[in-house]
Tab-separated table of C-alpha atoms in Angstrom:
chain	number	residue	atom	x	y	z
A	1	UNK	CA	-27.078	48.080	50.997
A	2	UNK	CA	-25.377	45.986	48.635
A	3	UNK	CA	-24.997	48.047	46.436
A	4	UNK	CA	-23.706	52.051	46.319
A	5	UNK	CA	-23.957	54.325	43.916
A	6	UNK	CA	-22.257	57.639	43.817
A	7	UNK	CA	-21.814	60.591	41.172
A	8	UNK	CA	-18.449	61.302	40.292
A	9	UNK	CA	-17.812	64.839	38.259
A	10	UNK	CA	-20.183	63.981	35.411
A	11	UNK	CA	-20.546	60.618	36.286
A	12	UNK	CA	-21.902	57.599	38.041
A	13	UNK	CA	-19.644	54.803	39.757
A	14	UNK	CA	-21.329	51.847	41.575
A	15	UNK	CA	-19.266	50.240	44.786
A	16	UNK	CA	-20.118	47.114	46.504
A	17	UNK	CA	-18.221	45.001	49.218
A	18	UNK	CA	-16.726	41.619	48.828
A	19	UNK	CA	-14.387	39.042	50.987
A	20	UNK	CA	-11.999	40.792	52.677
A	21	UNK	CA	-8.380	39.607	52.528
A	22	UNK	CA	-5.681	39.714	54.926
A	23	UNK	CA	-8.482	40.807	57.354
A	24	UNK	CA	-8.556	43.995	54.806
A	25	UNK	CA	-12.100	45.048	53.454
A	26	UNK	CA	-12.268	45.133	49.547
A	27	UNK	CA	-14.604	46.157	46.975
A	28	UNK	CA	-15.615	46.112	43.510
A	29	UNK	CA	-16.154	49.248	41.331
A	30	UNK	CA	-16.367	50.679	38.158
A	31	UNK	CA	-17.258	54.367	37.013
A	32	UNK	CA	-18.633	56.114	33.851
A	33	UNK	CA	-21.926	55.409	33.832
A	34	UNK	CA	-24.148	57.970	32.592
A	35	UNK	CA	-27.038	58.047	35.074
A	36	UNK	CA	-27.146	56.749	38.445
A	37	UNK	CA	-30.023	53.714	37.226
A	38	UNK	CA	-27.414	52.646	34.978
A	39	UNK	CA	-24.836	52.204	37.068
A	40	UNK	CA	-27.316	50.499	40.144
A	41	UNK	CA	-28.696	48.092	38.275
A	42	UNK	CA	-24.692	47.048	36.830
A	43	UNK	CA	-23.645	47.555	40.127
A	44	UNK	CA	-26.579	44.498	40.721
A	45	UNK	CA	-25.253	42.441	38.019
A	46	UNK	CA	-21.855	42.442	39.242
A	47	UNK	CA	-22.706	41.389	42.685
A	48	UNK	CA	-24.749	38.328	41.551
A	49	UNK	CA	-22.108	37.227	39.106
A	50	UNK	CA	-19.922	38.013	42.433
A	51	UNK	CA	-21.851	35.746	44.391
A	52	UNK	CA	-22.149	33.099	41.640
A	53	UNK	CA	-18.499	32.519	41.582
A	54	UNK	CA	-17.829	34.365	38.358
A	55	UNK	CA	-20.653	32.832	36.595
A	56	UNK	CA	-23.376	35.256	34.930
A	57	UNK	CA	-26.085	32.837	35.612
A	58	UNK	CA	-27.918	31.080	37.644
A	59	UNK	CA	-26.843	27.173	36.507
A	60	UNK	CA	-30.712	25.798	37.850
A	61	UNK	CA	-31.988	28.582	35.361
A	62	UNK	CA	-29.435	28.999	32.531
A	63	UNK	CA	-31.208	27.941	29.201
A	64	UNK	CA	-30.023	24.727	27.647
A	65	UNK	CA	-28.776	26.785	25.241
A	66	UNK	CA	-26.512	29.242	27.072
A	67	UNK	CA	-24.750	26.207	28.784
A	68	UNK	CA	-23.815	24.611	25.400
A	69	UNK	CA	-21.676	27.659	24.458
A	70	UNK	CA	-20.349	27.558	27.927
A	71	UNK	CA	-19.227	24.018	27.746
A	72	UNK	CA	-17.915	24.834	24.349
A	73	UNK	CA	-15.829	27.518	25.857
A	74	UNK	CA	-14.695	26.267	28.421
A	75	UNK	CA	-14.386	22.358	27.622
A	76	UNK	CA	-14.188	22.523	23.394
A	77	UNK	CA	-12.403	25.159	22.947
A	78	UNK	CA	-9.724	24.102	25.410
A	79	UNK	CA	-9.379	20.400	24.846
A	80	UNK	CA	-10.574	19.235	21.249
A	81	UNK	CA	-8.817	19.765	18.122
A	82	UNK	CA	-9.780	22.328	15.055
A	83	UNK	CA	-11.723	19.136	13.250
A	84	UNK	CA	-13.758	17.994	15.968
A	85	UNK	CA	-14.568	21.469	16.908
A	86	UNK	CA	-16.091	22.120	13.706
A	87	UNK	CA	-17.812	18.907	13.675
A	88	UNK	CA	-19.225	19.655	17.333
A	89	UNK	CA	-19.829	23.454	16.243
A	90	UNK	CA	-21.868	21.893	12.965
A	91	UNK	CA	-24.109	19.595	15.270
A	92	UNK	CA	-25.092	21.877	18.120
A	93	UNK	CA	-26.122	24.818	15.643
A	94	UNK	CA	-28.040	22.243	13.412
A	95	UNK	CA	-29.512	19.823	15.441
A	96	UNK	CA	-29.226	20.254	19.207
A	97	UNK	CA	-30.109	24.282	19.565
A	98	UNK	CA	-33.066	24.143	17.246
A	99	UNK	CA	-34.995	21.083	19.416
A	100	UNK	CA	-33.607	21.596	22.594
A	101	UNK	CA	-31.948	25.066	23.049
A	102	UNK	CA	-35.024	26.656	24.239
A	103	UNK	CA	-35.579	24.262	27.300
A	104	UNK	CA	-33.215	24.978	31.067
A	105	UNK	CA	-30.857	22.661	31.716
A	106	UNK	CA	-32.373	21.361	34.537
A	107	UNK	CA	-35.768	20.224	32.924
A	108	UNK	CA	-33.787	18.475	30.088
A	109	UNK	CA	-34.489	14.597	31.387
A	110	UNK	CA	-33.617	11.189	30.023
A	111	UNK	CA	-36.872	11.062	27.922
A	112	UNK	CA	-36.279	14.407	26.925
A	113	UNK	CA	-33.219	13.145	24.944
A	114	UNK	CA	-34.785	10.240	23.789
A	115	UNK	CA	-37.269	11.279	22.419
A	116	UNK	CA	-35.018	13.963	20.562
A	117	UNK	CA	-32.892	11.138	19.219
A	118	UNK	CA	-36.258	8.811	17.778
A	119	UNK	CA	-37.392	11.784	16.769
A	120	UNK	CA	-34.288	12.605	14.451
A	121	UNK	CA	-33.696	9.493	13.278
A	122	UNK	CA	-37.802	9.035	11.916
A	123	UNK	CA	-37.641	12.844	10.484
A	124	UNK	CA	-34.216	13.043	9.249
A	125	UNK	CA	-33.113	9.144	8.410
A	126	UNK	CA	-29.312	10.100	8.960
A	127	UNK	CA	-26.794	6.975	8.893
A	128	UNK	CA	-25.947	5.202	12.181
A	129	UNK	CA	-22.498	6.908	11.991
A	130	UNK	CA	-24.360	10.096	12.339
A	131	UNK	CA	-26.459	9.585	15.176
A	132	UNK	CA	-23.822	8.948	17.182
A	133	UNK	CA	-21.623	11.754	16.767
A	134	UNK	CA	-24.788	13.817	17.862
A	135	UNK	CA	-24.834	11.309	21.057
A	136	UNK	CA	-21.219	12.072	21.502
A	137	UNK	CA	-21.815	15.986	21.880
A	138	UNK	CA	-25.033	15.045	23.950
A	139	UNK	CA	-22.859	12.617	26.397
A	140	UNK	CA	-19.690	15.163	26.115
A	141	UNK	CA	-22.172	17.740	27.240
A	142	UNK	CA	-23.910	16.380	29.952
A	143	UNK	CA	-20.816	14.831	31.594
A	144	UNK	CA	-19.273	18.520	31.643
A	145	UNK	CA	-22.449	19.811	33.531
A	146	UNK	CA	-22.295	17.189	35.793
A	147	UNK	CA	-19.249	15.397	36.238
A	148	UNK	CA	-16.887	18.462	35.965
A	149	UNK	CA	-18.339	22.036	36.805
A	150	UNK	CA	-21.941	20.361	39.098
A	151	UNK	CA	-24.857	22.244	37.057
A	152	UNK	CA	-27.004	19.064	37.255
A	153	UNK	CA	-26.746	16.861	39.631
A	154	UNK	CA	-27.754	13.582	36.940
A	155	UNK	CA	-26.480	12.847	33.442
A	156	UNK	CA	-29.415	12.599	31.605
A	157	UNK	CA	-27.547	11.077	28.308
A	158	UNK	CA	-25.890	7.843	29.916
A	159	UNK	CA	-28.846	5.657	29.380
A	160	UNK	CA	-29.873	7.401	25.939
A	161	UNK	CA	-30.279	4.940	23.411
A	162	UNK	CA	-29.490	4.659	19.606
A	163	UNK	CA	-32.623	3.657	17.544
A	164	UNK	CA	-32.336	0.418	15.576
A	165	UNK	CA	-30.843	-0.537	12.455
A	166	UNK	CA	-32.505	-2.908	10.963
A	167	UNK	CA	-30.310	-3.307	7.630
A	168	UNK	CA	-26.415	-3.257	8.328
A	169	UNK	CA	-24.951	-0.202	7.079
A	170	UNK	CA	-22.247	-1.085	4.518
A	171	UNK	CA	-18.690	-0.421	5.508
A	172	UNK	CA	-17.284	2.901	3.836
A	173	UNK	CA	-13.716	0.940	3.333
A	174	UNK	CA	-12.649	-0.163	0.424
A	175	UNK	CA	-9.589	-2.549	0.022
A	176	UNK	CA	-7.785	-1.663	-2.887
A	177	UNK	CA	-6.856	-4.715	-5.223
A	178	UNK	CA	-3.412	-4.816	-6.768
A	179	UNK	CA	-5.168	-4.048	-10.219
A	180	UNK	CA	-6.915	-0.612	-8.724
A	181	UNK	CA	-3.646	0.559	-7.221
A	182	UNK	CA	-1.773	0.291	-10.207
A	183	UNK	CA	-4.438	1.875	-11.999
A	184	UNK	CA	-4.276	4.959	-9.934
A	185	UNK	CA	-0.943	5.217	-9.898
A	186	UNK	CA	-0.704	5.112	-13.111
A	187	UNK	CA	-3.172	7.322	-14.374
A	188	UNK	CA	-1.519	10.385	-12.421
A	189	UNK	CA	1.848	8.796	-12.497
A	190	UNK	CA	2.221	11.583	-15.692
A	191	UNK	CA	-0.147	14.260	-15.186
A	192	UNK	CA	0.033	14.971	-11.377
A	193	UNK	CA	3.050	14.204	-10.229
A	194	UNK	CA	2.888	15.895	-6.551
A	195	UNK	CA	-0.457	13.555	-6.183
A	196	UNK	CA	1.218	10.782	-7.411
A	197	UNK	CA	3.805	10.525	-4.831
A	198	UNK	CA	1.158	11.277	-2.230
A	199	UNK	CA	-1.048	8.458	-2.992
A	200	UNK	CA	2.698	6.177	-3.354
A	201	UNK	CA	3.515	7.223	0.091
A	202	UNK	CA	-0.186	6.898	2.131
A	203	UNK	CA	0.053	3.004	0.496
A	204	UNK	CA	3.454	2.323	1.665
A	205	UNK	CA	3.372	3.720	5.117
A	206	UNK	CA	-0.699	4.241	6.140
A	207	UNK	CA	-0.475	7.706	6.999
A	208	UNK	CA	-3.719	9.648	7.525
A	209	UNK	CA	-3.861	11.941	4.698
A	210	UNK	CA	-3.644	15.132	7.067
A	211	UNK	CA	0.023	13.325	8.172
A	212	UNK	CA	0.879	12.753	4.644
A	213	UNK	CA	0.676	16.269	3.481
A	214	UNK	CA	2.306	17.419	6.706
A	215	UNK	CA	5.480	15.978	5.655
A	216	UNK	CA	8.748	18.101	5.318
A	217	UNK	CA	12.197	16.501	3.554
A	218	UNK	CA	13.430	16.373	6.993
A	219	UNK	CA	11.184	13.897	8.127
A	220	UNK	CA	12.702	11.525	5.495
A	221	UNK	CA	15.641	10.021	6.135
A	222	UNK	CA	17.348	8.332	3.398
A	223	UNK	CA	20.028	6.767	4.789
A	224	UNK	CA	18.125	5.118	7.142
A	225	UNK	CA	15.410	4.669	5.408
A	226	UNK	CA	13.169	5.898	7.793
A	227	UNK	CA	9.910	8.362	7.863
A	228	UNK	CA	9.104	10.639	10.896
A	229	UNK	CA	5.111	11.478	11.719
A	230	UNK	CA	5.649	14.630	13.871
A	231	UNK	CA	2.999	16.879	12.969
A	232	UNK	CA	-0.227	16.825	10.806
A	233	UNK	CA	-1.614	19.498	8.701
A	234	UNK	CA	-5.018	21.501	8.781
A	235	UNK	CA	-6.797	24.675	7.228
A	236	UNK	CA	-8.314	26.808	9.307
A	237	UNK	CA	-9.054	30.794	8.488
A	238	UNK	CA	-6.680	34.088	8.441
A	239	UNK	CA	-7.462	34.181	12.302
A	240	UNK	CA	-7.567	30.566	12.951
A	241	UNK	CA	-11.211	30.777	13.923
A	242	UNK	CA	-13.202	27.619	13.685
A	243	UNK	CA	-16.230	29.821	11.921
A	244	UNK	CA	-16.673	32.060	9.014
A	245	UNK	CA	-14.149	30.445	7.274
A	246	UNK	CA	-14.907	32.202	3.688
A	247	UNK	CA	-15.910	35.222	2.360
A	248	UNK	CA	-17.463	35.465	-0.897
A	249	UNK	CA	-14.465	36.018	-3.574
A	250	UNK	CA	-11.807	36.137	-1.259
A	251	UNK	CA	-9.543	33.286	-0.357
A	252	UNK	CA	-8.844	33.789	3.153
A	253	UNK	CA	-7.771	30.099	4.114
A	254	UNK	CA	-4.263	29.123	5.554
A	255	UNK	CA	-2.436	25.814	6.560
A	256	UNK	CA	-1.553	25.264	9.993
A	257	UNK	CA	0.396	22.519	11.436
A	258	UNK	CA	-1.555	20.958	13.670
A	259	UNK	CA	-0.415	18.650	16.363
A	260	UNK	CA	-0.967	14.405	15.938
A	261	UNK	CA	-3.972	12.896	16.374
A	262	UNK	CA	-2.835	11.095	19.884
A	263	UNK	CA	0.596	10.985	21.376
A	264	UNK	CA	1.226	7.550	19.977
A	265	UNK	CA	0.624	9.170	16.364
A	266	UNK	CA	4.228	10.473	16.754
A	267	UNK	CA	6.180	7.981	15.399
A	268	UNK	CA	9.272	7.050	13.097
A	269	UNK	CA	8.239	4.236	10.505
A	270	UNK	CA	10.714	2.130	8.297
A	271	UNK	CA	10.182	2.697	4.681
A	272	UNK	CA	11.559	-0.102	1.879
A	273	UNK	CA	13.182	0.452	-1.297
A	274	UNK	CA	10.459	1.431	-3.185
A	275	UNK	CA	9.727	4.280	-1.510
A	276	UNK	CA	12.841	5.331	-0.854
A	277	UNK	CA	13.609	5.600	-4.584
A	278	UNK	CA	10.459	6.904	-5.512
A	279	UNK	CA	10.929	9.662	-3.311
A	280	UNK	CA	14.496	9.948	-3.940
A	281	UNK	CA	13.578	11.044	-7.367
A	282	UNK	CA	10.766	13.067	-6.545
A	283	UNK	CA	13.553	15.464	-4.695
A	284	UNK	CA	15.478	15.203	-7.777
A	285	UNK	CA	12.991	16.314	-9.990
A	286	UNK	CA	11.307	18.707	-7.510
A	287	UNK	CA	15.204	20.573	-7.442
A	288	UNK	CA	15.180	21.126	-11.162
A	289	UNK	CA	11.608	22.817	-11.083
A	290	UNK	CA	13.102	25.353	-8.073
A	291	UNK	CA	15.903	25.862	-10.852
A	292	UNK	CA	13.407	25.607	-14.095
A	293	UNK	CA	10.690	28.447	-11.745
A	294	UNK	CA	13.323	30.289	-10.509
A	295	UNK	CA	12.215	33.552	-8.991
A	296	UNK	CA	8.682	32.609	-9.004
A	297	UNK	CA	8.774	29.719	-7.439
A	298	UNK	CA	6.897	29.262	-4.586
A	299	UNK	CA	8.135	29.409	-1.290
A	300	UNK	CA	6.798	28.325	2.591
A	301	UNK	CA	7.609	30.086	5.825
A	302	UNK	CA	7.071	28.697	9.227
A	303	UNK	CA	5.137	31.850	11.259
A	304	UNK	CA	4.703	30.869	15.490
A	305	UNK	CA	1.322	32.334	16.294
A	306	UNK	CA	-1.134	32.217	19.501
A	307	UNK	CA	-4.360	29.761	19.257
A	308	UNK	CA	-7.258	32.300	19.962
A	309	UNK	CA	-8.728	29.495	22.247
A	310	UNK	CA	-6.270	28.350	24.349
A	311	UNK	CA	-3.456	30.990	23.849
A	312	UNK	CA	-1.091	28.102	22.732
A	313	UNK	CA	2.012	27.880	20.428
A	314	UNK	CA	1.097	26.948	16.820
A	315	UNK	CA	2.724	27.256	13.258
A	316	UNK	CA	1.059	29.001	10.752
A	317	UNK	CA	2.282	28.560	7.183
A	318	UNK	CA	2.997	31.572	4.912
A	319	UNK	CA	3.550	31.862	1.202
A	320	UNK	CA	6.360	33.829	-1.101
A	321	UNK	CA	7.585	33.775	-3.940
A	322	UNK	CA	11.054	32.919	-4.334
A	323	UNK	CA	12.554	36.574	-5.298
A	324	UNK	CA	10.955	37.786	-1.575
A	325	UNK	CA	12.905	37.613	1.381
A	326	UNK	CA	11.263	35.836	4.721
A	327	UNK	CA	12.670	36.775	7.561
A	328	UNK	CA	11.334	33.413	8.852
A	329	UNK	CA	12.192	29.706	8.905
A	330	UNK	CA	11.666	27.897	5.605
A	331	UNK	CA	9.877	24.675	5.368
A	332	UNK	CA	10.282	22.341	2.850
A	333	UNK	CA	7.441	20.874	2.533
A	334	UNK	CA	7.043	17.425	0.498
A	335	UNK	CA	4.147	17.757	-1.599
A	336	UNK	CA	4.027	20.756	-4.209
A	337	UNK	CA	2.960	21.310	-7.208
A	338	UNK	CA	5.494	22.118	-9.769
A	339	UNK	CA	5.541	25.546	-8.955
A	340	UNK	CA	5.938	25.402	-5.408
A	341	UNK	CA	2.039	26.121	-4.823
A	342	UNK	CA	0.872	24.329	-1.568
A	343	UNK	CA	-2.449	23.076	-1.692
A	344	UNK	CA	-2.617	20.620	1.407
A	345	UNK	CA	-5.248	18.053	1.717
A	346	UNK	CA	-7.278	19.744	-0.690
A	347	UNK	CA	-4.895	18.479	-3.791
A	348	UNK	CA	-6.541	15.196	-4.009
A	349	UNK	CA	-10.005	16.664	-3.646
A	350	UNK	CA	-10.103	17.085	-7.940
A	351	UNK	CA	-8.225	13.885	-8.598
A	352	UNK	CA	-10.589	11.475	-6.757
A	353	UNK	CA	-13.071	12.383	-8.587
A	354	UNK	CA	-11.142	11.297	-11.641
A	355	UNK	CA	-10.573	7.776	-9.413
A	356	UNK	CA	-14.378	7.290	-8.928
A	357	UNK	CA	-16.070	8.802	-12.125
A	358	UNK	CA	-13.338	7.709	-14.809
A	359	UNK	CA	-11.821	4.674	-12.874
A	360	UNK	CA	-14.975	3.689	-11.974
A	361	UNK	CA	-13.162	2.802	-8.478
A	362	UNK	CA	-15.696	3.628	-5.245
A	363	UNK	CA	-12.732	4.936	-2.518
A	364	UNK	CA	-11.077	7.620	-0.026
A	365	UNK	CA	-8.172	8.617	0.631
A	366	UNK	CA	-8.239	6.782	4.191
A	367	UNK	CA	-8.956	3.279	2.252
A	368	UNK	CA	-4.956	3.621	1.543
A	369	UNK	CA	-4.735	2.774	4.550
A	370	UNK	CA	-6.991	0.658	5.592
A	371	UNK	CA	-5.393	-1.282	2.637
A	372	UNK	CA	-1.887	-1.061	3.826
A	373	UNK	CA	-3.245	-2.480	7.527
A	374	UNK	CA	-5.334	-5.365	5.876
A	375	UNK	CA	-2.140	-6.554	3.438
A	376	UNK	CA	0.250	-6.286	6.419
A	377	UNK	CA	-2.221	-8.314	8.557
A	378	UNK	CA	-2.485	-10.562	5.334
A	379	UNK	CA	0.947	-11.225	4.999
A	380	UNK	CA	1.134	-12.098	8.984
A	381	UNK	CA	2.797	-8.886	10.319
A	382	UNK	CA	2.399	-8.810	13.972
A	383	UNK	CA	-0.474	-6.849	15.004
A	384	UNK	CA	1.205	-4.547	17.722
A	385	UNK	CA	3.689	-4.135	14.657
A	386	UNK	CA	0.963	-3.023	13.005
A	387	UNK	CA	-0.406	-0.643	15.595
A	388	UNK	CA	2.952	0.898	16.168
A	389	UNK	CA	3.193	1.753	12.588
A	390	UNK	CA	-0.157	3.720	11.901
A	391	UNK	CA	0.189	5.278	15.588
A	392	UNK	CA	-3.001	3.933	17.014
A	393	UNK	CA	-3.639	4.291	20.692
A	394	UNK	CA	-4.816	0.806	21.070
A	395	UNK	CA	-4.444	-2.931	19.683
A	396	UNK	CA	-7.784	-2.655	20.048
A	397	UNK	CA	-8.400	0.141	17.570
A	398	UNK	CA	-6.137	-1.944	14.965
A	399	UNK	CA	-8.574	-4.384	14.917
A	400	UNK	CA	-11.519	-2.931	15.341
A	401	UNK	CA	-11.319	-0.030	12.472
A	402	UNK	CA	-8.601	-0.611	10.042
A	403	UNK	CA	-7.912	-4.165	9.525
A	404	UNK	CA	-10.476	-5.425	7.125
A	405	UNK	CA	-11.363	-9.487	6.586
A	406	UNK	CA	-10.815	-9.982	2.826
A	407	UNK	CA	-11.629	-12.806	0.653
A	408	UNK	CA	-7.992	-14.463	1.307
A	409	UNK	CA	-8.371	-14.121	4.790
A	410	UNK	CA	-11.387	-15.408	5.027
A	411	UNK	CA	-10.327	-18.475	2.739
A	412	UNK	CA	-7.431	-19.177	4.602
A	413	UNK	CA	-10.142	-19.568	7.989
A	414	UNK	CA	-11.664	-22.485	6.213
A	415	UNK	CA	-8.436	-24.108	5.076
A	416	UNK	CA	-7.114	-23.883	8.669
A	417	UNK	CA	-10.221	-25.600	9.859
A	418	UNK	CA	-9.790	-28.269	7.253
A	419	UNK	CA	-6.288	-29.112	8.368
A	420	UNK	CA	-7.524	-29.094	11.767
A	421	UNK	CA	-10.758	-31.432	11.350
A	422	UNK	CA	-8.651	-34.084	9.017
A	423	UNK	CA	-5.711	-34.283	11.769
């Protein structure tokens, strides 16, 4: 029998035989089962999961479903960062599940998928740029179930097709004229000056705005005049759990550091004059606040936790007031109120909404830069310059996504054609 079941004092404990090792027979067991039905039939379970490697199902059988939050166990979880996993998290519970959860993975078929794709794309019109994020988790998925742990033996998605377009979809960018940026500037130049000096430092260097509100006064080095991108920052909950972030009337958000985007992203930029005396005084006047706050001034502590997911290193960042003692490393971060409060990203959230509805200037955050990309491409900066500088994996990707064909650029085209033609 497989399977043996035997009553132990006031108890049931079920026994079955595996591999032996070293020539050495060797079980599995567990007790405290109530009745002896109770422990046969886990005494069952265990032996097929035994026999299925570890798994708890059958893969031929498992529900479309089930497999998606195995391969985002043991493929999201592991490999993707907090952002993506949320993104991934957001399509699979919204989209995916509800159409094609109920189906096994091994019935899902190329028409299967693309009919699911026509189908949201008629029902739900969502941009281009939407569709294919849910064609990425489709594609990510599939590959893992083939490719990597052999559930199916064909990937269903590869020849999966995007409906068409028929009108372009406008680019989101938006190249800032010398007018707008001064605008901006300006208007918070006075009222907000931690913003201020973030927007003044995303159009002099390009940093993603997650990098630009990671920044600590060590990464700036004066004398060189230099900037260091080592880290990025991100908000994640109390447990660093990529669900249930809030709870009605609490605040139970906190900033991480969060590694760069790809392992070019760390990088050390030069930084001209501007910048370095803008921020320069920034320090200056940030100092006096520290002195003007005193004891309430907010402080930030550097706190080494575990990822739930992968059981890796990260830093979580803690809060206290200046008259508290932290038995932890301080970090100085760059961009604080004047209080000290840290508000991350989520400082500019308020303030472009003052660009677009009072400015009357149609932007994000990322179009600084975009901008700063274009103007150096403008100006004739070499473009693996360029990719160094924003910490792109790829020329390719330079080109592609950030650098943007404005009217001078495309003026100069016809000019150089002119000269040509007339030679």
């Amino acid at each position: 029998m497989m399977v043996n079941v035997r009553k132990r004092g006031n108890v049931y404990e079920y026994r079955t035989e595996i591999a032996p090792v070293d020539g050495k027979r060797k079980w599995i067991s567990k007790s405290g089962f109530r009745t002896k039905a109770e422990a046969e039939k886990a005494g069952i379970m265990a032996y097929n999961e035994y026999m299925q490697t570890g798994h708890k199902f059958v893969p031929s059988s498992m529900s479309f479903s089930d497999f998606l939050d195995y391969w985002f166990k043991e493929h999201c979880q592991v490999n993707l960062k907090y952002h993506t996993l949320e993104a991934y998290s957001s399509i699979v519970k919204n989209h995916v599940k509800p159409k094609l959860g109920h189906y096994m993975l091994s019935q899902i078929t190329t028409a299967t998928l693309q009919e699911f794709m026509n189908n949201i794309y008629i029902e739900k019109a969502f941009s281009k740029n939407f569709l294919k994020s849910i064609m990425k988790v489709l594609k990510s998925a599939f590959t893992f179930a083939t490719d990597v742990v052999g559930f199916v033996k064909e990937n269903p998605s590869i020849k999966v097709r995007l409906p068409r377009y028929d009108v372009p979809e406008e680019d989101p960018a938006h190249i800032f004229t010398k007018e707008e940026i001064d605008m901006i500037l300006n208007r918070f130049k006075r009222t907000n000056h931690c913003v201020y000096y973030a927007f003044l430092t995303a159009y002099y260097t390009g940093l993603r705005v997650s990098e630009v509100f990671g920044l600590t006064w060590e990464d700036i080095d004066f004398e060189k005049k230099t900037l260091r991108v080592d880290r990025n920052i991100l908000k994640k909950n109390q447990k660093g759990a990529t669900k249930h972030r809030h709870i009605s009337g609490n605040a139970t958000t906190v900033w991480y550091f969060g590694t760069c985007k790809t392992p070019k992203s760390h990088r050390t930029i030069d930084i001209g004059d501007t910048l370095v005396n803008a921020l320069k005084e920034y320090k200056e006047e940030q100092e006096r606040y520290k002195i003007e706050y005193g004891d309430s001034y907010m402080k930030h502590y550097a706190k080494e936790v575990k990822n739930i997911y992968t059981n890796k290193r990260e830093i979580k960042i803690l809060n206290a007031c200046a008259e508290i003692d932290v038995a932890l490393p301080e970090v100085n971060l760059v961009f604080v109120k004047n209080n000290g409060v840290f508000e991350g990203t989520d400082s500019v959230k308020y303030p472009f909404k003052v660009i677009h509805y009072e400015l009357g200037i149609p932007c994000r955050f990322h179009d600084f830069r975009d901008t700063h990309a274009t103007r150096l491409i403008e100006a004739g900066a070499d473009i693996k310059a360029v990719s160094k500088r924003l910490g792109h994996s790829t020329i390719k990707t330079t080109y592609d996504i950030y650098v943007r064909v404005t009217t001078k650029m495309e003026s100069d085209i016809v000019d150089k054609f002119e000269k040509v033609a007339n030679m």
